[in-house]
CSV table of C-alpha atoms and ligand atoms in Angstrom, one decimal:
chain,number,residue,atom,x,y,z
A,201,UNK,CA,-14.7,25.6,-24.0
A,202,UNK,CA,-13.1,25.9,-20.2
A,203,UNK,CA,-9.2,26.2,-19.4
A,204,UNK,CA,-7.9,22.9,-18.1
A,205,UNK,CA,-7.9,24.3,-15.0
A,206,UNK,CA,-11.3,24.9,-14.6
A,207,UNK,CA,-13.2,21.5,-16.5
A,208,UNK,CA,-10.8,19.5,-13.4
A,209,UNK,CA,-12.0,21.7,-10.6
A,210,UNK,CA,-15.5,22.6,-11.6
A,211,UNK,CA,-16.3,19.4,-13.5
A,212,UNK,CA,-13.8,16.1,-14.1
A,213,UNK,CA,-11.6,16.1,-10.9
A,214,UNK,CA,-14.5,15.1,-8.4
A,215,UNK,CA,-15.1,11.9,-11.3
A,216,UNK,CA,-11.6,11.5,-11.9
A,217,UNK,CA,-10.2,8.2,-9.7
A,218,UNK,CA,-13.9,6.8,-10.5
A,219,UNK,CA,-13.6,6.9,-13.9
A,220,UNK,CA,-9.9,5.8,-14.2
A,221,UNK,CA,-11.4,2.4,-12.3
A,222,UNK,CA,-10.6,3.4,-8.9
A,223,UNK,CA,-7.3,4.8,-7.0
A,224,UNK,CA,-5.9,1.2,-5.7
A,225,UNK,CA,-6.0,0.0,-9.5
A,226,UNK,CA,-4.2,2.6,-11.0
A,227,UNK,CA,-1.4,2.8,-7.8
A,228,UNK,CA,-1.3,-0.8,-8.1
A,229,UNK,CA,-0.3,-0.5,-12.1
A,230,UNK,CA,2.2,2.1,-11.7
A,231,UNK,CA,3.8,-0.1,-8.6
A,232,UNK,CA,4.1,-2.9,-11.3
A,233,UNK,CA,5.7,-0.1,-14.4
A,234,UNK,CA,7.9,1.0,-11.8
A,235,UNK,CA,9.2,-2.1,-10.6
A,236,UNK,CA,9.5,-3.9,-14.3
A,237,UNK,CA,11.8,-0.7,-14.9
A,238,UNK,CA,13.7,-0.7,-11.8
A,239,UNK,CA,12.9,2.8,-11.2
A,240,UNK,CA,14.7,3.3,-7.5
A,241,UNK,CA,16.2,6.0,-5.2
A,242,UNK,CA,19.8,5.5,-6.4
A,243,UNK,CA,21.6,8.9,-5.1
A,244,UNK,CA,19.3,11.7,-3.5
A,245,UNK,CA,15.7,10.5,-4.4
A,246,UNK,CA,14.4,13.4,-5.3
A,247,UNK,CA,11.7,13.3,-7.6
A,248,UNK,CA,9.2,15.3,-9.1
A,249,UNK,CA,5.7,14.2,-10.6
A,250,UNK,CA,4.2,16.6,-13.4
A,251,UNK,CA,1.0,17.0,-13.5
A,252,UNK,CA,0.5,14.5,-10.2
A,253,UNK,CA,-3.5,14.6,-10.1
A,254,UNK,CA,-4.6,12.5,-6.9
A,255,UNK,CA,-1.6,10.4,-6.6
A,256,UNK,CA,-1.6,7.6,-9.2
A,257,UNK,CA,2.3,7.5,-9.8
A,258,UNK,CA,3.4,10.3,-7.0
A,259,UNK,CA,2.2,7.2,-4.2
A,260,UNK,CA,4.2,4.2,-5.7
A,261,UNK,CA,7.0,6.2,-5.8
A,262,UNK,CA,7.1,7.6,-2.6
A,263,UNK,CA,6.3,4.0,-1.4
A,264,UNK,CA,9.9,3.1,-3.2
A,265,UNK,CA,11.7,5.7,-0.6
A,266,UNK,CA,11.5,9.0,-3.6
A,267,UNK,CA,10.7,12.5,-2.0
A,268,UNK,CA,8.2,13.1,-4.3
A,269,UNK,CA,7.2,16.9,-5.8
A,270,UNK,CA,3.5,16.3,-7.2
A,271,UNK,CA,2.3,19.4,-9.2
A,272,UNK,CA,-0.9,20.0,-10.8
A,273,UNK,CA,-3.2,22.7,-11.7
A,274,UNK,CA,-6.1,21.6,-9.5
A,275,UNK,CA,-6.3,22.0,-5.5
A,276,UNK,CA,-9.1,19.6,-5.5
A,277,UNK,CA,-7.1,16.3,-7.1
A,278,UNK,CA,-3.6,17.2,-4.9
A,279,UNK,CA,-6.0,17.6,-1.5
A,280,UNK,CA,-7.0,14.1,-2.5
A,281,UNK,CA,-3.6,12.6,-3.0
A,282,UNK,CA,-2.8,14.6,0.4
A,283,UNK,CA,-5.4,12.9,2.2
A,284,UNK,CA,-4.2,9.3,0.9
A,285,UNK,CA,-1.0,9.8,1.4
A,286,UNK,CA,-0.7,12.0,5.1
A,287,UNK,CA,2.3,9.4,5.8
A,288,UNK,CA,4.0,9.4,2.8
A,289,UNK,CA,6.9,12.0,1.5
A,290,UNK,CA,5.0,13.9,-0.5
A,291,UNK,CA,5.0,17.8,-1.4
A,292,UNK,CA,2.1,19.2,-3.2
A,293,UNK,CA,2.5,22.1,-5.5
A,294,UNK,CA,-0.1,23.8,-7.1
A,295,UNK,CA,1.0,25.0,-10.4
A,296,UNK,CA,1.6,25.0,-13.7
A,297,UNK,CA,3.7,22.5,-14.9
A,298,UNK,CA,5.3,25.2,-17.2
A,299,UNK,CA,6.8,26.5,-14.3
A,300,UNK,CA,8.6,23.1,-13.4
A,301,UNK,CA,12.1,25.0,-12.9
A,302,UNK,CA,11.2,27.4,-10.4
A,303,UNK,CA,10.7,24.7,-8.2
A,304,UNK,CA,13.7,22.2,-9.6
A,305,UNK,CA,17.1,23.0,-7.8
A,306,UNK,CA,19.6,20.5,-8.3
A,307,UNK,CA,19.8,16.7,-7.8
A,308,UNK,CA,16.8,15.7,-9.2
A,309,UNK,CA,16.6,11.8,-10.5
A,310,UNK,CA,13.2,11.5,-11.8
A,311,UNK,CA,10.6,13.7,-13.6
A,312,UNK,CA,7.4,11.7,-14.7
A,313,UNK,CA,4.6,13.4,-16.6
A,314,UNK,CA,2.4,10.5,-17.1
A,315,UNK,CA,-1.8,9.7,-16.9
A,316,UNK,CA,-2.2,12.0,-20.4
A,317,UNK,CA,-0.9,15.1,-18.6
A,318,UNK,CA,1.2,16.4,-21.3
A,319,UNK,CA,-1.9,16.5,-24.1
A,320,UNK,CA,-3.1,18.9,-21.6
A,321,UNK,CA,-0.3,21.2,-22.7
A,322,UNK,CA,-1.9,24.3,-25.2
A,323,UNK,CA,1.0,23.7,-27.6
A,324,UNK,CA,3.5,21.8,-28.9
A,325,UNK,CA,5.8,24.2,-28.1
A,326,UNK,CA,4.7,23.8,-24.6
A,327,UNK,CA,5.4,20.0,-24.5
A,328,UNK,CA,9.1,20.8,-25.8
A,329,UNK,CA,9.6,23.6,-22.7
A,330,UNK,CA,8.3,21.1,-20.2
A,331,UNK,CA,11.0,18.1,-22.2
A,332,UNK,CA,13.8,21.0,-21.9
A,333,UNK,CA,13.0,22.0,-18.2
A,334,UNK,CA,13.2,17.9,-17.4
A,335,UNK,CA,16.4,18.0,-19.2
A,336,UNK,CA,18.0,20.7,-17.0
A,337,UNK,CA,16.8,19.8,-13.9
A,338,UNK,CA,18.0,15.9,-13.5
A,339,UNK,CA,20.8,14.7,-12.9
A,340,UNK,CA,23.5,13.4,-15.1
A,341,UNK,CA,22.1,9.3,-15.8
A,342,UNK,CA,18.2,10.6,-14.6
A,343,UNK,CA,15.2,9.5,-16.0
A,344,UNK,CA,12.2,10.8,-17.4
A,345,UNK,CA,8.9,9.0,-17.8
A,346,UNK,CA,6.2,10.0,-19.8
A,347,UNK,CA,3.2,8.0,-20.6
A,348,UNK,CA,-0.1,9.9,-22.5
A,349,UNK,CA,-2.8,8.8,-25.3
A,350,UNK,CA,-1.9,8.8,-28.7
A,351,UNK,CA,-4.6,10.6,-30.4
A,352,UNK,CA,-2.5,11.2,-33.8
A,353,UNK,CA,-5.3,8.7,-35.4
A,354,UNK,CA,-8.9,10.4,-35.4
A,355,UNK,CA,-12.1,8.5,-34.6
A,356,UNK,CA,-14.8,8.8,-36.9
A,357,UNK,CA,-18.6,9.3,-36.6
A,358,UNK,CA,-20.1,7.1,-34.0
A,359,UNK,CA,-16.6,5.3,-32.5
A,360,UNK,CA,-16.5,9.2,-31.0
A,361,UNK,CA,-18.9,8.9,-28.2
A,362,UNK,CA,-17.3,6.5,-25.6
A,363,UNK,CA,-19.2,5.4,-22.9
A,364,UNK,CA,-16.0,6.1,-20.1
A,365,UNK,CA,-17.8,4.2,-17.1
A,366,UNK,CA,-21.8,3.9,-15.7
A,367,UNK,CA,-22.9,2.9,-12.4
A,368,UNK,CA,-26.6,2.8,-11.0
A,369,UNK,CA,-26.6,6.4,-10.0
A,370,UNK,CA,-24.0,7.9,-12.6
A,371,UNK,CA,-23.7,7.3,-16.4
A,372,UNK,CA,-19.8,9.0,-17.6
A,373,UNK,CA,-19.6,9.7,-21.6
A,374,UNK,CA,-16.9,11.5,-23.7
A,375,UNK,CA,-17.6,13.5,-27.0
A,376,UNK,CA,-14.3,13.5,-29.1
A,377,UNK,CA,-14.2,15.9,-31.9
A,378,UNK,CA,-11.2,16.0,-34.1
A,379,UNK,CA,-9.3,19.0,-35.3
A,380,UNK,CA,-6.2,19.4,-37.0
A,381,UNK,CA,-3.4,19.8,-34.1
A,382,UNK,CA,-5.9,19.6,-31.0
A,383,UNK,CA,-9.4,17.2,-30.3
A,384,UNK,CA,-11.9,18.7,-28.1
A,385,UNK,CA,-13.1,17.1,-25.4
A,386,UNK,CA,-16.8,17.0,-23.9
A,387,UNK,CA,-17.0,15.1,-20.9
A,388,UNK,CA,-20.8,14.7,-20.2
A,389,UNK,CA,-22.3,13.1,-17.0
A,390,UNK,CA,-25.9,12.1,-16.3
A,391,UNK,CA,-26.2,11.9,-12.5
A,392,UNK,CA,-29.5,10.3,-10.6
A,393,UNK,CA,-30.4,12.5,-7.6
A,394,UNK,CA,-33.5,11.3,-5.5
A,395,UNK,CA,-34.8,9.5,-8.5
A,396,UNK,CA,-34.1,12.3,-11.1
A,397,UNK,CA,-31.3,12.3,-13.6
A,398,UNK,CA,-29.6,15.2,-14.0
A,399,UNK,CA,-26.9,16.5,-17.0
A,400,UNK,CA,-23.7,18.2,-16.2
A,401,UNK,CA,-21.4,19.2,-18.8
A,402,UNK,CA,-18.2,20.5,-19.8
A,403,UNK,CA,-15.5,20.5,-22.5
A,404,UNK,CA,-11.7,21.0,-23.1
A,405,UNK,CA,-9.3,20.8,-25.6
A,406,UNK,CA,-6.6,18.3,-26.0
A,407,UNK,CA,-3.3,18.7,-27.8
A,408,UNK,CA,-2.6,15.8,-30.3
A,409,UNK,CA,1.3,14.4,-29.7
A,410,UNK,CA,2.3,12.2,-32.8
A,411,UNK,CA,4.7,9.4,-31.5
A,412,UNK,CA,7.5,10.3,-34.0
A,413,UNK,CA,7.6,14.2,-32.9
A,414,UNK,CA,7.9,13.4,-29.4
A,415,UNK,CA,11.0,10.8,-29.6
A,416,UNK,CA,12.7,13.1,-32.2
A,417,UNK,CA,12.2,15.8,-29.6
A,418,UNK,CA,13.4,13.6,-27.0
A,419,UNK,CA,16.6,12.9,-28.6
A,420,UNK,CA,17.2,16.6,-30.1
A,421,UNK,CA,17.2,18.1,-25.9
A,422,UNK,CA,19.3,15.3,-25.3
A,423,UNK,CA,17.5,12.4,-24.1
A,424,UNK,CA,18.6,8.2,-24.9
A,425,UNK,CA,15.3,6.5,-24.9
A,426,UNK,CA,15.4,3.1,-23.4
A,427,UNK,CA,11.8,2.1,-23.6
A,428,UNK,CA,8.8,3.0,-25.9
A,429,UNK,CA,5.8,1.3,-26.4
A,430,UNK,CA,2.1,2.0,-27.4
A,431,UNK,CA,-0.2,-0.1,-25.6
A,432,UNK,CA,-4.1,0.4,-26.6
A,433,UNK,CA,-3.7,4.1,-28.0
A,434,UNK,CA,-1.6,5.2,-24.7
A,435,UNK,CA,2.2,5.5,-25.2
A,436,UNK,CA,5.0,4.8,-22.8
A,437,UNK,CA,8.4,5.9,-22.5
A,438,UNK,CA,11.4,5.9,-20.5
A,439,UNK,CA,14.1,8.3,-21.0
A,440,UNK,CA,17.3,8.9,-19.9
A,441,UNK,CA,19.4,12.0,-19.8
A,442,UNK,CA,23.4,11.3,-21.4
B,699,SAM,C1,-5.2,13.0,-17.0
B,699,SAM,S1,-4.8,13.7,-15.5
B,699,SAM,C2,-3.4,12.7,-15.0
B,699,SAM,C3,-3.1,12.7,-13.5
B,699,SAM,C4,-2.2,11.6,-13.0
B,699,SAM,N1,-0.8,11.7,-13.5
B,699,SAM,C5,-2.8,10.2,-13.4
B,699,SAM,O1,-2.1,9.4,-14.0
B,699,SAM,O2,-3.9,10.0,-12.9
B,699,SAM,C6,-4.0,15.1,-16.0
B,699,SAM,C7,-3.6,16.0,-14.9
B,699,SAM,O3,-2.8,17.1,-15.3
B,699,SAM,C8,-3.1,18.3,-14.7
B,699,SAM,N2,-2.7,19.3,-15.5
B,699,SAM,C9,-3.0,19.6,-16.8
B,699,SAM,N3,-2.3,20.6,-17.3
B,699,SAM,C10,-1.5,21.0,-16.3
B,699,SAM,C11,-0.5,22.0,-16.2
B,699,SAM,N4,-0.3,22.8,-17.3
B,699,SAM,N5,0.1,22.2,-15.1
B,699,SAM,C12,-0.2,21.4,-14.0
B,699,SAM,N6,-1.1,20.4,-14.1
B,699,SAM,C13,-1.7,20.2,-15.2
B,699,SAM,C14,-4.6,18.2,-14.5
B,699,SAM,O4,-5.1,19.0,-13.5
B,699,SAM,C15,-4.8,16.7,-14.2
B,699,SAM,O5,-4.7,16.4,-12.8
């Protein structure tokens, strides 16, 4: 079992827009949730993007006129979203989302933490620090977005290997194993190199967020939430601070 940190950069990040179906898709998706919400600059358009990877949600948003902060852990994902989007006003910041504040002075009008970052978190505890940083840092009226896979309901036997995305030359499969407040994940990836295939492997470990903790904790820092939904085991939200 790796850090986060280290199954993105020495393993999943160089797979990652691949096996999400490819970076246009997943921009293209997020322009559409952020239009059928009307998220907009409205006052300074400042914006930051927790756990940003290579750009799925920190693009659109900059394309709608936000000066966007993308964080994330690994170098390799934001020097991808830097190359994409040269023209585009984005800042990277490599760090740990935990550390959201030191970065968040004033003004703020949108945090999103969305694409599963937040089951990345070690703790629960963790999630709340990240909901309470949001909370500070916006401004009165901002939102917060957070979308990530409900894994509250375990997979059993066989329905745990899922076959995540093949192509002629490389075959991507995930191991789930459950456990009581975390699942651990084993991404495995068969890759064909002059006519030999060849296994890489690595595995992390994934917090499990139940739906009803995470609006209660929403509404106890001080959050109104004006959308929820769970769409195929991932859950969406939009928040806004009072
Ligand atoms: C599943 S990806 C989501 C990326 C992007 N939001 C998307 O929708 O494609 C999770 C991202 O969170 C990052 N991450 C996980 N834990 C983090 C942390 N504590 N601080 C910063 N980034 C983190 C990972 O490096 C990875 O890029």
């Amino acid at each position: 079992m790796v850090s986060v940190r280290e199954h993105y950069e020495n393993h999943l990040a160089r797979y990652y827009a691949w096996i999400c179906g490819g970076a246009e898709l997943n921009i293209a998706e997020n322009r559409n949730f952020f239009k059928t919400h009307k998220i907009q600059p409205l006052e300074t358009g400042r914006a930051f993007d927790l756990g940003a990877g290579c750009g799925f949600q920190s693009i659109p948003l900059a394309e709608l006129g936000f000066h966007v902060i993308a964080m994330d852990l690994s170098a390799r994902l934001l020097g991808e979203l830097k190359n994409k989007a040269a023209h585009l006003p984005i800042e990277t910041m490599c760090d740990d989302i935990l550390n959201f504040s030191i970065y968040a002075r004033g003004n703020i009008e949108l945090v999103v933490c969305m694409g599963d970052t937040l089951t990345h978190l070690k703790a629960l505890q963790d999630v709340e620090a990240v909901l309470l940083q949001a909370y500070a840092a916006l401004m009165p009226k901002g939102r917060l977005i957070l979308s990530f896979r409900n894994l509250s309901q375990a997979l059993e036997g066989l329905d745990r290997f899922i076959p995540v995305r093949s192509n002629d030359d490389t075959i991507f499969t995930c191991f789930l194993e459950y456990q009581k407040e975390t699942v651990r994940v084993h991404d495995i990836v068969y890759e064909k190199k002059k006519g030999q295939w060849a296994m890489r492997k690595s595995a992390y470990r994934k917090l499990i967020i139940s739906p009803q903790w995470i609006q209660n904790q929403l509404q106890h820092v001080g959050f109104n939430i004006e959308f929820y939904n769970d769409k195929e085991g991932l859950i969406f939200i939009v928040a806004r601070k009072k």
